[in-house]
GROMACS .gro file of C-alpha atoms in nm:
model
  474
    1UNK     CA    1   5.026   9.866  -3.164
    2UNK     CA    2   4.868   9.557  -3.010
    3UNK     CA    3   5.008   9.421  -2.684
    4UNK     CA    4   5.077   9.066  -2.584
    5UNK     CA    5   5.089   8.941  -2.228
    6UNK     CA    6   5.414   8.827  -2.082
    7UNK     CA    7   5.367   8.550  -1.826
    8UNK     CA    8   5.503   8.554  -1.474
    9UNK     CA    9   5.648   8.216  -1.376
   10UNK     CA   10   5.799   8.104  -1.046
   11UNK     CA   11   6.138   7.946  -1.107
   12UNK     CA   12   6.276   7.744  -0.816
   13UNK     CA   13   6.652   7.759  -0.779
   14UNK     CA   14   6.894   7.498  -0.646
   15UNK     CA   15   6.708   7.198  -0.502
   16UNK     CA   16   6.390   7.388  -0.413
   17UNK     CA   17   6.061   7.238  -0.530
   18UNK     CA   18   5.751   7.446  -0.579
   19UNK     CA   19   5.514   7.433  -0.280
   20UNK     CA   20   5.149   7.528  -0.309
   21UNK     CA   21   4.972   7.666  -0.005
   22UNK     CA   22   4.606   7.708   0.086
   23UNK     CA   23   4.388   7.958  -0.106
   24UNK     CA   24   4.456   8.304   0.034
   25UNK     CA   25   4.197   8.558   0.139
   26UNK     CA   26   4.289   8.791  -0.144
   27UNK     CA   27   4.248   8.512  -0.400
   28UNK     CA   28   3.897   8.451  -0.269
   29UNK     CA   29   3.819   8.823  -0.259
   30UNK     CA   30   3.919   8.857  -0.624
   31UNK     CA   31   3.619   8.639  -0.717
   32UNK     CA   32   3.362   8.794  -0.484
   33UNK     CA   33   3.026   8.817  -0.661
   34UNK     CA   34   3.169   8.648  -0.971
   35UNK     CA   35   3.077   8.323  -1.137
   36UNK     CA   36   3.301   8.030  -1.225
   37UNK     CA   37   3.480   8.102  -1.551
   38UNK     CA   38   3.480   8.482  -1.524
   39UNK     CA   39   3.804   8.679  -1.546
   40UNK     CA   40   3.971   8.800  -1.230
   41UNK     CA   41   4.291   8.977  -1.125
   42UNK     CA   42   4.518   8.734  -0.948
   43UNK     CA   43   4.722   8.899  -0.668
   44UNK     CA   44   5.000   9.087  -0.842
   45UNK     CA   45   4.761   9.200  -1.119
   46UNK     CA   46   4.812   8.882  -1.317
   47UNK     CA   47   4.539   8.751  -1.547
   48UNK     CA   48   4.328   8.480  -1.385
   49UNK     CA   49   4.002   8.290  -1.393
   50UNK     CA   50   3.751   8.224  -1.113
   51UNK     CA   51   3.749   7.851  -1.033
   52UNK     CA   52   3.603   7.636  -0.753
   53UNK     CA   53   3.819   7.585  -0.445
   54UNK     CA   54   3.932   7.230  -0.372
   55UNK     CA   55   3.650   7.173  -0.122
   56UNK     CA   56   3.392   7.310  -0.365
   57UNK     CA   57   3.259   7.554  -0.104
   58UNK     CA   58   3.391   7.876  -0.254
   59UNK     CA   59   3.532   8.036  -0.567
   60UNK     CA   60   3.890   8.161  -0.591
   61UNK     CA   61   4.104   8.334  -0.851
   62UNK     CA   62   4.357   8.105  -1.020
   63UNK     CA   63   4.640   8.189  -1.258
   64UNK     CA   64   4.545   8.137  -1.620
   65UNK     CA   65   4.709   7.841  -1.791
   66UNK     CA   66   4.971   7.996  -2.021
   67UNK     CA   67   4.851   7.782  -2.310
   68UNK     CA   68   4.478   7.851  -2.275
   69UNK     CA   69   4.447   8.216  -2.368
   70UNK     CA   70   4.162   8.432  -2.249
   71UNK     CA   71   3.861   8.341  -2.460
   72UNK     CA   72   3.629   8.123  -2.247
   73UNK     CA   73   3.448   7.944  -2.530
   74UNK     CA   74   3.739   7.864  -2.758
   75UNK     CA   75   4.034   7.792  -2.532
   76UNK     CA   76   4.217   7.466  -2.598
   77UNK     CA   77   4.240   7.219  -2.311
   78UNK     CA   78   4.534   7.287  -2.083
   79UNK     CA   79   4.798   7.025  -2.019
   80UNK     CA   80   5.036   6.938  -1.739
   81UNK     CA   81   5.336   7.025  -1.952
   82UNK     CA   82   5.215   7.383  -1.982
   83UNK     CA   83   5.149   7.391  -1.610
   84UNK     CA   84   5.505   7.280  -1.556
   85UNK     CA   85   5.611   7.629  -1.661
   86UNK     CA   86   5.460   7.751  -1.334
   87UNK     CA   87   5.680   7.509  -1.143
   88UNK     CA   88   6.038   7.469  -1.252
   89UNK     CA   89   6.036   7.537  -1.625
   90UNK     CA   90   5.898   7.199  -1.722
   91UNK     CA   91   6.008   6.994  -1.425
   92UNK     CA   92   5.704   6.823  -1.264
   93UNK     CA   93   5.598   6.997  -0.945
   94UNK     CA   94   5.294   7.083  -0.738
   95UNK     CA   95   5.093   7.253  -1.012
   96UNK     CA   96   4.833   7.043  -1.192
   97UNK     CA   97   4.622   7.125  -1.494
   98UNK     CA   98   4.248   7.147  -1.433
   99UNK     CA   99   3.979   7.204  -1.697
  100UNK     CA  100   3.680   7.414  -1.583
  101UNK     CA  101   3.408   7.360  -1.682
  102UNK     CA  102   3.249   7.230  -2.003
  103UNK     CA  103   2.940   7.356  -2.180
  104UNK     CA  104   2.632   7.141  -2.241
  105UNK     CA  105   2.783   7.047  -2.577
  106UNK     CA  106   3.112   6.946  -2.419
  107UNK     CA  107   3.305   7.253  -2.536
  108UNK     CA  108   3.610   7.332  -2.322
  109UNK     CA  109   3.555   7.665  -2.149
  110UNK     CA  110   3.902   7.723  -2.014
  111UNK     CA  111   4.196   7.557  -1.849
  112UNK     CA  112   4.385   7.666  -1.539
  113UNK     CA  113   4.696   7.562  -1.353
  114UNK     CA  114   4.598   7.514  -0.989
  115UNK     CA  115   4.786   7.447  -0.671
  116UNK     CA  116   4.758   7.076  -0.600
  117UNK     CA  117   4.985   6.807  -0.467
  118UNK     CA  118   5.002   6.436  -0.396
  119UNK     CA  119   5.077   6.442  -0.024
  120UNK     CA  120   5.009   6.070   0.022
  121UNK     CA  121   5.228   5.972  -0.273
  122UNK     CA  122   4.976   5.743  -0.440
  123UNK     CA  123   5.012   5.905  -0.781
  124UNK     CA  124   4.673   6.078  -0.763
  125UNK     CA  125   4.664   6.454  -0.717
  126UNK     CA  126   4.474   6.569  -0.409
  127UNK     CA  127   4.205   6.733  -0.622
  128UNK     CA  128   4.102   6.393  -0.762
  129UNK     CA  129   4.205   6.168  -0.472
  130UNK     CA  130   3.911   6.006  -0.289
  131UNK     CA  131   4.142   5.954   0.011
  132UNK     CA  132   4.382   6.250  -0.011
  133UNK     CA  133   4.561   6.159   0.312
  134UNK     CA  134   4.608   5.788   0.250
  135UNK     CA  135   4.798   5.597  -0.018
  136UNK     CA  136   4.530   5.429  -0.234
  137UNK     CA  137   4.645   5.421  -0.593
  138UNK     CA  138   4.351   5.200  -0.698
  139UNK     CA  139   4.097   5.459  -0.568
  140UNK     CA  140   3.857   5.174  -0.478
  141UNK     CA  141   3.514   5.298  -0.367
  142UNK     CA  142   3.274   5.005  -0.317
  143UNK     CA  143   2.968   5.215  -0.225
  144UNK     CA  144   3.036   5.489  -0.485
  145UNK     CA  145   2.992   5.772  -0.234
  146UNK     CA  146   3.306   5.955  -0.343
  147UNK     CA  147   3.504   5.845  -0.037
  148UNK     CA  148   3.763   5.575  -0.098
  149UNK     CA  149   3.731   5.243   0.084
  150UNK     CA  150   4.057   5.303   0.268
  151UNK     CA  151   3.920   5.611   0.447
  152UNK     CA  152   3.541   5.546   0.432
  153UNK     CA  153   3.377   5.495   0.772
  154UNK     CA  154   3.099   5.296   0.600
  155UNK     CA  155   3.268   5.105   0.320
  156UNK     CA  156   2.960   4.923   0.194
  157UNK     CA  157   2.695   5.190   0.259
  158UNK     CA  158   2.702   5.526   0.081
  159UNK     CA  159   2.746   5.816   0.327
  160UNK     CA  160   2.916   6.107   0.159
  161UNK     CA  161   2.896   6.323   0.474
  162UNK     CA  162   3.087   6.059   0.682
  163UNK     CA  163   2.884   6.162   0.990
  164UNK     CA  164   2.998   5.981   1.305
  165UNK     CA  165   2.798   6.094   1.611
  166UNK     CA  166   2.989   5.899   1.872
  167UNK     CA  167   3.328   5.931   1.703
  168UNK     CA  168   3.395   5.559   1.714
  169UNK     CA  169   3.513   5.537   1.353
  170UNK     CA  170   3.193   5.372   1.232
  171UNK     CA  171   2.975   5.612   1.035
  172UNK     CA  172   2.621   5.676   1.159
  173UNK     CA  173   2.479   5.518   0.844
  174UNK     CA  174   2.624   5.180   0.937
  175UNK     CA  175   2.671   5.208   1.315
  176UNK     CA  176   2.429   4.979   1.501
  177UNK     CA  177   2.452   5.206   1.807
  178UNK     CA  178   2.531   5.553   1.678
  179UNK     CA  179   2.492   5.727   2.016
  180UNK     CA  180   2.708   5.463   2.191
  181UNK     CA  181   2.470   5.419   2.487
  182UNK     CA  182   2.477   5.042   2.473
  183UNK     CA  183   2.131   5.013   2.315
  184UNK     CA  184   2.102   4.929   1.946
  185UNK     CA  185   1.940   5.205   1.739
  186UNK     CA  186   1.641   4.991   1.638
  187UNK     CA  187   1.551   4.946   2.007
  188UNK     CA  188   1.675   5.282   2.135
  189UNK     CA  189   1.404   5.533   2.238
  190UNK     CA  190   1.658   5.809   2.174
  191UNK     CA  191   1.887   5.676   1.898
  192UNK     CA  192   2.069   6.009   1.859
  193UNK     CA  193   2.097   6.096   2.230
  194UNK     CA  194   2.269   5.866   2.477
  195UNK     CA  195   2.011   5.721   2.717
  196UNK     CA  196   2.150   5.420   2.894
  197UNK     CA  197   1.849   5.377   3.127
  198UNK     CA  198   1.594   5.437   2.844
  199UNK     CA  199   1.367   5.630   3.086
  200UNK     CA  200   1.034   5.747   2.935
  201UNK     CA  201   0.834   5.929   3.203
  202UNK     CA  202   0.525   6.007   2.991
  203UNK     CA  203   0.523   5.676   2.803
  204UNK     CA  204   0.508   5.828   2.457
  205UNK     CA  205   0.792   5.614   2.325
  206UNK     CA  206   1.052   5.889   2.344
  207UNK     CA  207   1.325   5.883   2.605
  208UNK     CA  208   1.373   6.178   2.837
  209UNK     CA  209   1.692   6.309   2.665
  210UNK     CA  210   1.512   6.357   2.333
  211UNK     CA  211   1.149   6.429   2.440
  212UNK     CA  212   1.045   6.795   2.402
  213UNK     CA  213   0.769   6.742   2.662
  214UNK     CA  214   0.911   6.501   2.916
  215UNK     CA  215   0.602   6.488   3.139
  216UNK     CA  216   0.323   6.507   2.877
  217UNK     CA  217   0.282   6.244   2.607
  218UNK     CA  218   0.335   6.385   2.255
  219UNK     CA  219   0.463   6.119   2.020
  220UNK     CA  220   0.452   6.363   1.724
  221UNK     CA  221   0.683   6.612   1.903
  222UNK     CA  222   0.498   6.907   1.741
  223UNK     CA  223   0.677   7.236   1.807
  224UNK     CA  224   0.510   7.527   1.625
  225UNK     CA  225   0.761   7.796   1.715
  226UNK     CA  226   1.066   7.568   1.701
  227UNK     CA  227   1.185   7.664   2.048
  228UNK     CA  228   1.256   7.307   2.158
  229UNK     CA  229   0.949   7.295   2.382
  230UNK     CA  230   0.665   7.082   2.249
  231UNK     CA  231   0.333   7.254   2.181
  232UNK     CA  232   0.144   7.053   2.442
  233UNK     CA  233   0.364   7.190   2.718
  234UNK     CA  234   0.463   7.529   2.573
  235UNK     CA  235   0.294   7.823   2.749
  236UNK     CA  236   0.334   8.033   2.431
  237UNK     CA  237   0.329   7.782   2.149
  238UNK     CA  238   0.330   8.038   1.865
  239UNK     CA  239   0.617   8.232   2.023
  240UNK     CA  240   0.461   8.578   1.982
  241UNK     CA  241   0.508   8.688   2.342
  242UNK     CA  242   0.147   8.626   2.448
  243UNK     CA  243   0.066   8.323   2.660
  244UNK     CA  244  -0.183   8.087   2.499
  245UNK     CA  245  -0.464   8.165   2.744
  246UNK     CA  246  -0.455   8.539   2.662
  247UNK     CA  247  -0.360   8.512   2.293
  248UNK     CA  248  -0.640   8.590   2.044
  249UNK     CA  249  -0.455   8.367   1.794
  250UNK     CA  250  -0.270   8.107   2.004
  251UNK     CA  251  -0.160   7.910   1.697
  252UNK     CA  252  -0.065   8.203   1.472
  253UNK     CA  253   0.205   8.449   1.572
  254UNK     CA  254   0.053   8.798   1.602
  255UNK     CA  255   0.235   9.009   1.854
  256UNK     CA  256   0.010   9.312   1.778
  257UNK     CA  257  -0.309   9.114   1.862
  258UNK     CA  258  -0.501   9.319   1.599
  259UNK     CA  259  -0.875   9.238   1.588
  260UNK     CA  260  -1.048   9.461   1.329
  261UNK     CA  261  -1.402   9.324   1.379
  262UNK     CA  262  -1.375   9.298   1.757
  263UNK     CA  263  -1.498   8.940   1.772
  264UNK     CA  264  -1.217   8.818   1.994
  265UNK     CA  265  -1.028   8.650   1.712
  266UNK     CA  266  -0.712   8.820   1.589
  267UNK     CA  267  -0.692   8.920   1.223
  268UNK     CA  268  -0.411   8.671   1.171
  269UNK     CA  269  -0.639   8.374   1.237
  270UNK     CA  270  -0.991   8.516   1.182
  271UNK     CA  271  -1.174   8.352   0.889
  272UNK     CA  272  -1.373   8.676   0.843
  273UNK     CA  273  -1.151   8.947   0.987
  274UNK     CA  274  -1.384   9.231   0.881
  275UNK     CA  275  -1.710   9.062   0.987
  276UNK     CA  276  -1.771   8.951   1.346
  277UNK     CA  277  -1.857   8.583   1.333
  278UNK     CA  278  -1.836   8.248   1.510
  279UNK     CA  279  -1.557   8.121   1.279
  280UNK     CA  280  -1.786   7.870   1.105
  281UNK     CA  281  -1.648   7.761   0.764
  282UNK     CA  282  -1.872   7.495   0.610
  283UNK     CA  283  -1.663   7.435   0.295
  284UNK     CA  284  -1.327   7.462   0.471
  285UNK     CA  285  -1.177   7.704   0.220
  286UNK     CA  286  -1.048   7.946   0.482
  287UNK     CA  287  -1.325   8.199   0.422
  288UNK     CA  288  -1.585   8.197   0.700
  289UNK     CA  289  -1.950   8.142   0.615
  290UNK     CA  290  -2.031   8.499   0.717
  291UNK     CA  291  -1.812   8.640   0.439
  292UNK     CA  292  -1.785   8.352   0.188
  293UNK     CA  293  -1.945   8.418  -0.153
  294UNK     CA  294  -1.977   8.041  -0.206
  295UNK     CA  295  -2.063   7.902   0.138
  296UNK     CA  296  -2.090   7.538   0.030
  297UNK     CA  297  -1.835   7.536  -0.255
  298UNK     CA  298  -1.463   7.576  -0.174
  299UNK     CA  299  -1.330   7.884  -0.355
  300UNK     CA  300  -1.030   8.034  -0.174
  301UNK     CA  301  -0.986   8.300  -0.446
  302UNK     CA  302  -1.343   8.433  -0.399
  303UNK     CA  303  -1.340   8.527  -0.771
  304UNK     CA  304  -1.660   8.704  -0.873
  305UNK     CA  305  -1.659   8.817  -1.237
  306UNK     CA  306  -1.992   9.001  -1.236
  307UNK     CA  307  -1.959   9.141  -0.884
  308UNK     CA  308  -2.286   8.999  -0.756
  309UNK     CA  309  -2.339   8.810  -0.432
  310UNK     CA  310  -2.228   8.477  -0.577
  311UNK     CA  311  -1.871   8.372  -0.648
  312UNK     CA  312  -1.794   8.239  -0.995
  313UNK     CA  313  -1.769   7.882  -0.870
  314UNK     CA  314  -2.132   7.880  -0.755
  315UNK     CA  315  -2.290   8.152  -0.975
  316UNK     CA  316  -2.544   8.013  -1.227
  317UNK     CA  317  -2.477   8.318  -1.450
  318UNK     CA  318  -2.121   8.421  -1.382
  319UNK     CA  319  -2.100   8.693  -1.651
  320UNK     CA  320  -2.433   8.843  -1.536
  321UNK     CA  321  -2.583   8.881  -1.884
  322UNK     CA  322  -2.912   8.713  -1.798
  323UNK     CA  323  -2.830   8.381  -1.967
  324UNK     CA  324  -2.736   8.085  -1.749
  325UNK     CA  325  -2.389   7.943  -1.796
  326UNK     CA  326  -2.507   7.609  -1.936
  327UNK     CA  327  -2.682   7.773  -2.233
  328UNK     CA  328  -2.471   8.088  -2.267
  329UNK     CA  329  -2.261   8.090  -2.589
  330UNK     CA  330  -2.011   8.315  -2.407
  331UNK     CA  331  -2.042   8.213  -2.040
  332UNK     CA  332  -1.761   8.438  -1.917
  333UNK     CA  333  -1.823   8.741  -2.142
  334UNK     CA  334  -2.151   8.931  -2.110
  335UNK     CA  335  -2.352   8.923  -2.438
  336UNK     CA  336  -2.721   8.967  -2.382
  337UNK     CA  337  -2.804   8.934  -2.755
  338UNK     CA  338  -2.612   8.600  -2.783
  339UNK     CA  339  -2.514   8.699  -3.141
  340UNK     CA  340  -2.332   8.422  -3.332
  341UNK     CA  341  -2.258   8.533  -3.691
  342UNK     CA  342  -2.097   8.209  -3.807
  343UNK     CA  343  -2.340   7.984  -3.617
  344UNK     CA  344  -2.064   7.773  -3.464
  345UNK     CA  345  -2.211   7.786  -3.115
  346UNK     CA  346  -1.957   8.041  -2.992
  347UNK     CA  347  -2.083   8.395  -2.945
  348UNK     CA  348  -1.925   8.670  -3.155
  349UNK     CA  349  -1.784   8.855  -2.853
  350UNK     CA  350  -1.573   8.555  -2.752
  351UNK     CA  351  -1.524   8.381  -3.090
  352UNK     CA  352  -1.164   8.392  -3.220
  353UNK     CA  353  -1.300   8.360  -3.575
  354UNK     CA  354  -1.638   8.539  -3.562
  355UNK     CA  355  -1.689   8.508  -3.940
  356UNK     CA  356  -1.560   8.153  -3.986
  357UNK     CA  357  -1.722   7.859  -3.811
  358UNK     CA  358  -1.468   7.691  -3.583
  359UNK     CA  359  -1.631   7.512  -3.297
  360UNK     CA  360  -1.298   7.395  -3.150
  361UNK     CA  361  -1.157   7.753  -3.135
  362UNK     CA  362  -0.807   7.616  -3.217
  363UNK     CA  363  -0.534   7.885  -3.195
  364UNK     CA  364  -0.187   7.731  -3.232
  365UNK     CA  365   0.015   8.052  -3.191
  366UNK     CA  366  -0.206   8.190  -2.914
  367UNK     CA  367  -0.253   8.533  -3.071
  368UNK     CA  368  -0.633   8.519  -3.026
  369UNK     CA  369  -0.694   8.475  -3.396
  370UNK     CA  370  -0.822   8.122  -3.460
  371UNK     CA  371  -0.623   7.901  -3.694
  372UNK     CA  372  -0.900   7.900  -3.958
  373UNK     CA  373  -0.891   8.279  -3.996
  374UNK     CA  374  -0.528   8.354  -3.896
  375UNK     CA  375  -0.307   8.459  -4.189
  376UNK     CA  376  -0.006   8.336  -3.992
  377UNK     CA  377  -0.143   8.044  -3.788
  378UNK     CA  378   0.195   7.947  -3.644
  379UNK     CA  379   0.341   8.297  -3.595
  380UNK     CA  380   0.199   8.548  -3.347
  381UNK     CA  381   0.067   8.849  -3.540
  382UNK     CA  382  -0.216   9.017  -3.361
  383UNK     CA  383  -0.242   9.293  -3.624
  384UNK     CA  384  -0.291   9.037  -3.909
  385UNK     CA  385  -0.107   9.284  -4.137
  386UNK     CA  386  -0.095   9.162  -4.501
  387UNK     CA  387   0.065   9.437  -4.711
  388UNK     CA  388   0.036   9.262  -5.049
  389UNK     CA  389  -0.312   9.123  -4.981
  390UNK     CA  390  -0.220   8.768  -5.080
  391UNK     CA  391  -0.368   8.612  -4.771
  392UNK     CA  392  -0.033   8.547  -4.605
  393UNK     CA  393   0.054   8.780  -4.318
  394UNK     CA  394   0.369   8.990  -4.336
  395UNK     CA  395   0.496   8.827  -4.018
  396UNK     CA  396   0.533   8.487  -4.186
  397UNK     CA  397   0.589   8.576  -4.552
  398UNK     CA  398   0.956   8.568  -4.660
  399UNK     CA  399   1.085   8.859  -4.868
  400UNK     CA  400   1.315   8.718  -5.137
  401UNK     CA  401   1.491   9.047  -5.204
  402UNK     CA  402   1.564   9.101  -4.836
  403UNK     CA  403   1.676   8.741  -4.799
  404UNK     CA  404   1.937   8.779  -5.076
  405UNK     CA  405   2.063   9.109  -4.939
  406UNK     CA  406   2.081   8.970  -4.587
  407UNK     CA  407   2.274   8.667  -4.708
  408UNK     CA  408   2.534   8.888  -4.878
  409UNK     CA  409   2.558   9.108  -4.574
  410UNK     CA  410   2.598   8.808  -4.345
  411UNK     CA  411   2.887   8.678  -4.556
  412UNK     CA  412   3.066   9.010  -4.522
  413UNK     CA  413   2.987   9.022  -4.154
  414UNK     CA  414   3.122   8.674  -4.101
  415UNK     CA  415   3.445   8.765  -4.282
  416UNK     CA  416   3.481   9.080  -4.075
  417UNK     CA  417   3.402   8.897  -3.757
  418UNK     CA  418   3.657   8.626  -3.830
  419UNK     CA  419   3.925   8.879  -3.919
  420UNK     CA  420   3.853   9.083  -3.609
  421UNK     CA  421   3.856   8.775  -3.393
  422UNK     CA  422   4.192   8.670  -3.533
  423UNK     CA  423   4.334   9.015  -3.493
  424UNK     CA  424   4.215   9.035  -3.134
  425UNK     CA  425   4.342   8.689  -3.034
  426UNK     CA  426   4.660   8.834  -2.886
  427UNK     CA  427   4.510   9.114  -2.680
  428UNK     CA  428   4.211   9.343  -2.652
  429UNK     CA  429   4.401   9.665  -2.595
  430UNK     CA  430   4.611   9.890  -2.815
  431UNK     CA  431   4.874  10.103  -2.647
  432UNK     CA  432   5.171  10.293  -2.782
  433UNK     CA  433   5.523  10.193  -2.688
  434UNK     CA  434   5.665   9.849  -2.616
  435UNK     CA  435   5.544   9.548  -2.810
  436UNK     CA  436   5.557   9.344  -2.492
  437UNK     CA  437   5.349   9.475  -2.206
  438UNK     CA  438   5.399   9.370  -1.847
  439UNK     CA  439   5.137   9.475  -1.590
  440UNK     CA  440   5.284   9.637  -1.276
  441UNK     CA  441   5.337   9.400  -0.984
  442UNK     CA  442   5.275   9.570  -0.651
  443UNK     CA  443   5.331   9.258  -0.446
  444UNK     CA  444   5.471   8.913  -0.505
  445UNK     CA  445   5.194   8.669  -0.614
  446UNK     CA  446   5.083   8.452  -0.326
  447UNK     CA  447   4.974   8.092  -0.286
  448UNK     CA  448   5.291   7.918  -0.406
  449UNK     CA  449   5.652   7.921  -0.292
  450UNK     CA  450   5.968   7.711  -0.312
  451UNK     CA  451   6.050   7.433  -0.069
  452UNK     CA  452   6.406   7.409   0.057
  453UNK     CA  453   6.549   7.657  -0.192
  454UNK     CA  454   6.530   8.005  -0.328
  455UNK     CA  455   6.301   8.112  -0.604
  456UNK     CA  456   6.257   8.397  -0.843
  457UNK     CA  457   5.959   8.528  -1.039
  458UNK     CA  458   6.053   8.565  -1.405
  459UNK     CA  459   5.862   8.704  -1.699
  460UNK     CA  460   5.829   8.431  -1.963
  461UNK     CA  461   5.735   8.562  -2.306
  462UNK     CA  462   5.458   8.385  -2.498
  463UNK     CA  463   5.721   8.292  -2.756
  464UNK     CA  464   5.787   8.001  -2.521
  465UNK     CA  465   5.419   7.926  -2.470
  466UNK     CA  466   5.273   7.917  -2.818
  467UNK     CA  467   5.258   8.070  -3.162
  468UNK     CA  468   5.066   8.381  -3.247
  469UNK     CA  469   4.768   8.350  -3.478
  470UNK     CA  470   4.756   8.640  -3.724
  471UNK     CA  471   4.451   8.785  -3.888
  472UNK     CA  472   4.383   8.668  -4.243
  473UNK     CA  473   4.426   8.947  -4.499
  474UNK     CA  474   4.103   9.102  -4.618
   0.00000   0.00000   0.00000
C-alpha cells in the first residue's frame, strides 16, 4: 500500500498571529554539506528542502510548500495561498512563498514557504525589501546597488557593502574625508588612517600612521612576508626565522637553509641547486647557465626529446635521427630513412595517412587517422573496424534493424516510465497498515510560533492541499 504524507500545520488560536523567528542551529545543521534544492529533514522529521538563508551566507532547511510536492524538476510554483496553510489556515501571516531556484531553461525547481515578515509595514516582505527596516513602498534605488535610497549611505554611487570607516553616515565611496581627520581624501597622505598633522618623516608620500617603514622611504610599501613591516626595514623580510644577513635565500622562505651544491645559495633560490655556480642566467628562464640546456634561449621546461646536450628549443636535430629539423619530414619522430610512401612530404612514421597523400594532415575527430583515410572522419574510431567492408566504419554506420528495435523498446520504456512516475507521485515508499502515514515527531518544529495567543500543531491531510494524480492504466 502506498503512503501519502500528512502535513503538519501551525494553527494559531484566538487572536494570535504566526511569528517567524531567526533560523535555528538545527535548521542549519540539517543542510550541512548539502546543496540548495536537496531534501532535508526539518526539525520534527518533517519533509523539507535546503534553501538559502535570508542573508545569503548559509543554507538552511525549510518546510516544503504543501502544494509543491517532492520532485525538484517538476514541482509547480508555490503560491502565498498555499503558504497561508502554515499560518492560520488561509489567513495571511508571516509565511511567504519563495521559489528556489530555476534551471537554465527557466524550469521551476521547487517552492518553499519561508519565515518572512514585513516589519516596516511597507507592503514588501523582508526577503525582497531593499530597506527592510524602513517604510519604502516604492523601493527606489537610484544607484542600483541593491540598497534602497532611503537607507543607502551613498544614494547616487553604488556601494553594496555600505562601508563607512568613520561612522558618519556617509559611505566611504562618497565620503570626501572617509577617515574624518579634517583632510580631504585626495590630499590625505593616509586617507584610511586619521592623520591630522599629515607627518611624513621619510618623505615617501605616506603619512606615519599608514607607512610600514616610517623612517626609510618606500613608496611601494613592499612587504614580502606580510608582517606589516616593509621589506626595506624588515630584518627578516621572508619571515623564515633567519635574519637577512645570515639567510642563504633572504627573499625566499627556507627555514631549513638546505644547500645541496654547497655554493652558499639555498636550494629554494639557487638557479642550479645541484651544480655550484655564480647564479648567472643569461636567458632569464630561471635555469642558471651552468645547468641550462639552452643557455641563450629561454626554455623553463628544459624539454630534451633526444636526451642530448641541447634542449629542444635550441637543438638543430631535436629527434636525433641525423637529419636537421628544417629538412626532416618527421622532425619530432626519429626516422633515419625518411621514408614517405605517399610522397606528401610527411614521413611515414608520423603521417596520419601513410598511404594517401594529405599534406595538411587534417584529422577532424582527432583519432590520429587523417580525414582522407578515416572511415569515420567525424567519429573517433581508432580501430577503424568495418565489419561489412563497405568503407564506412562500424562506429558511424547506422544499423536499421537495431534502430527499429530500439525505437519499439523506447516506446515501451517511455510508457513504463510515465506509468511508474505517475504511480510514484504520491510517495516513494510502500508500507503495510494505514493509508495515511505520519512521521513521528520527537520535538515541536522550531522557527515559528504564535504571537499573543496559543497555537496548536495539526496534521492537515493532502485532501486539503491538492488532488492525487493516479497512474494511467497499462
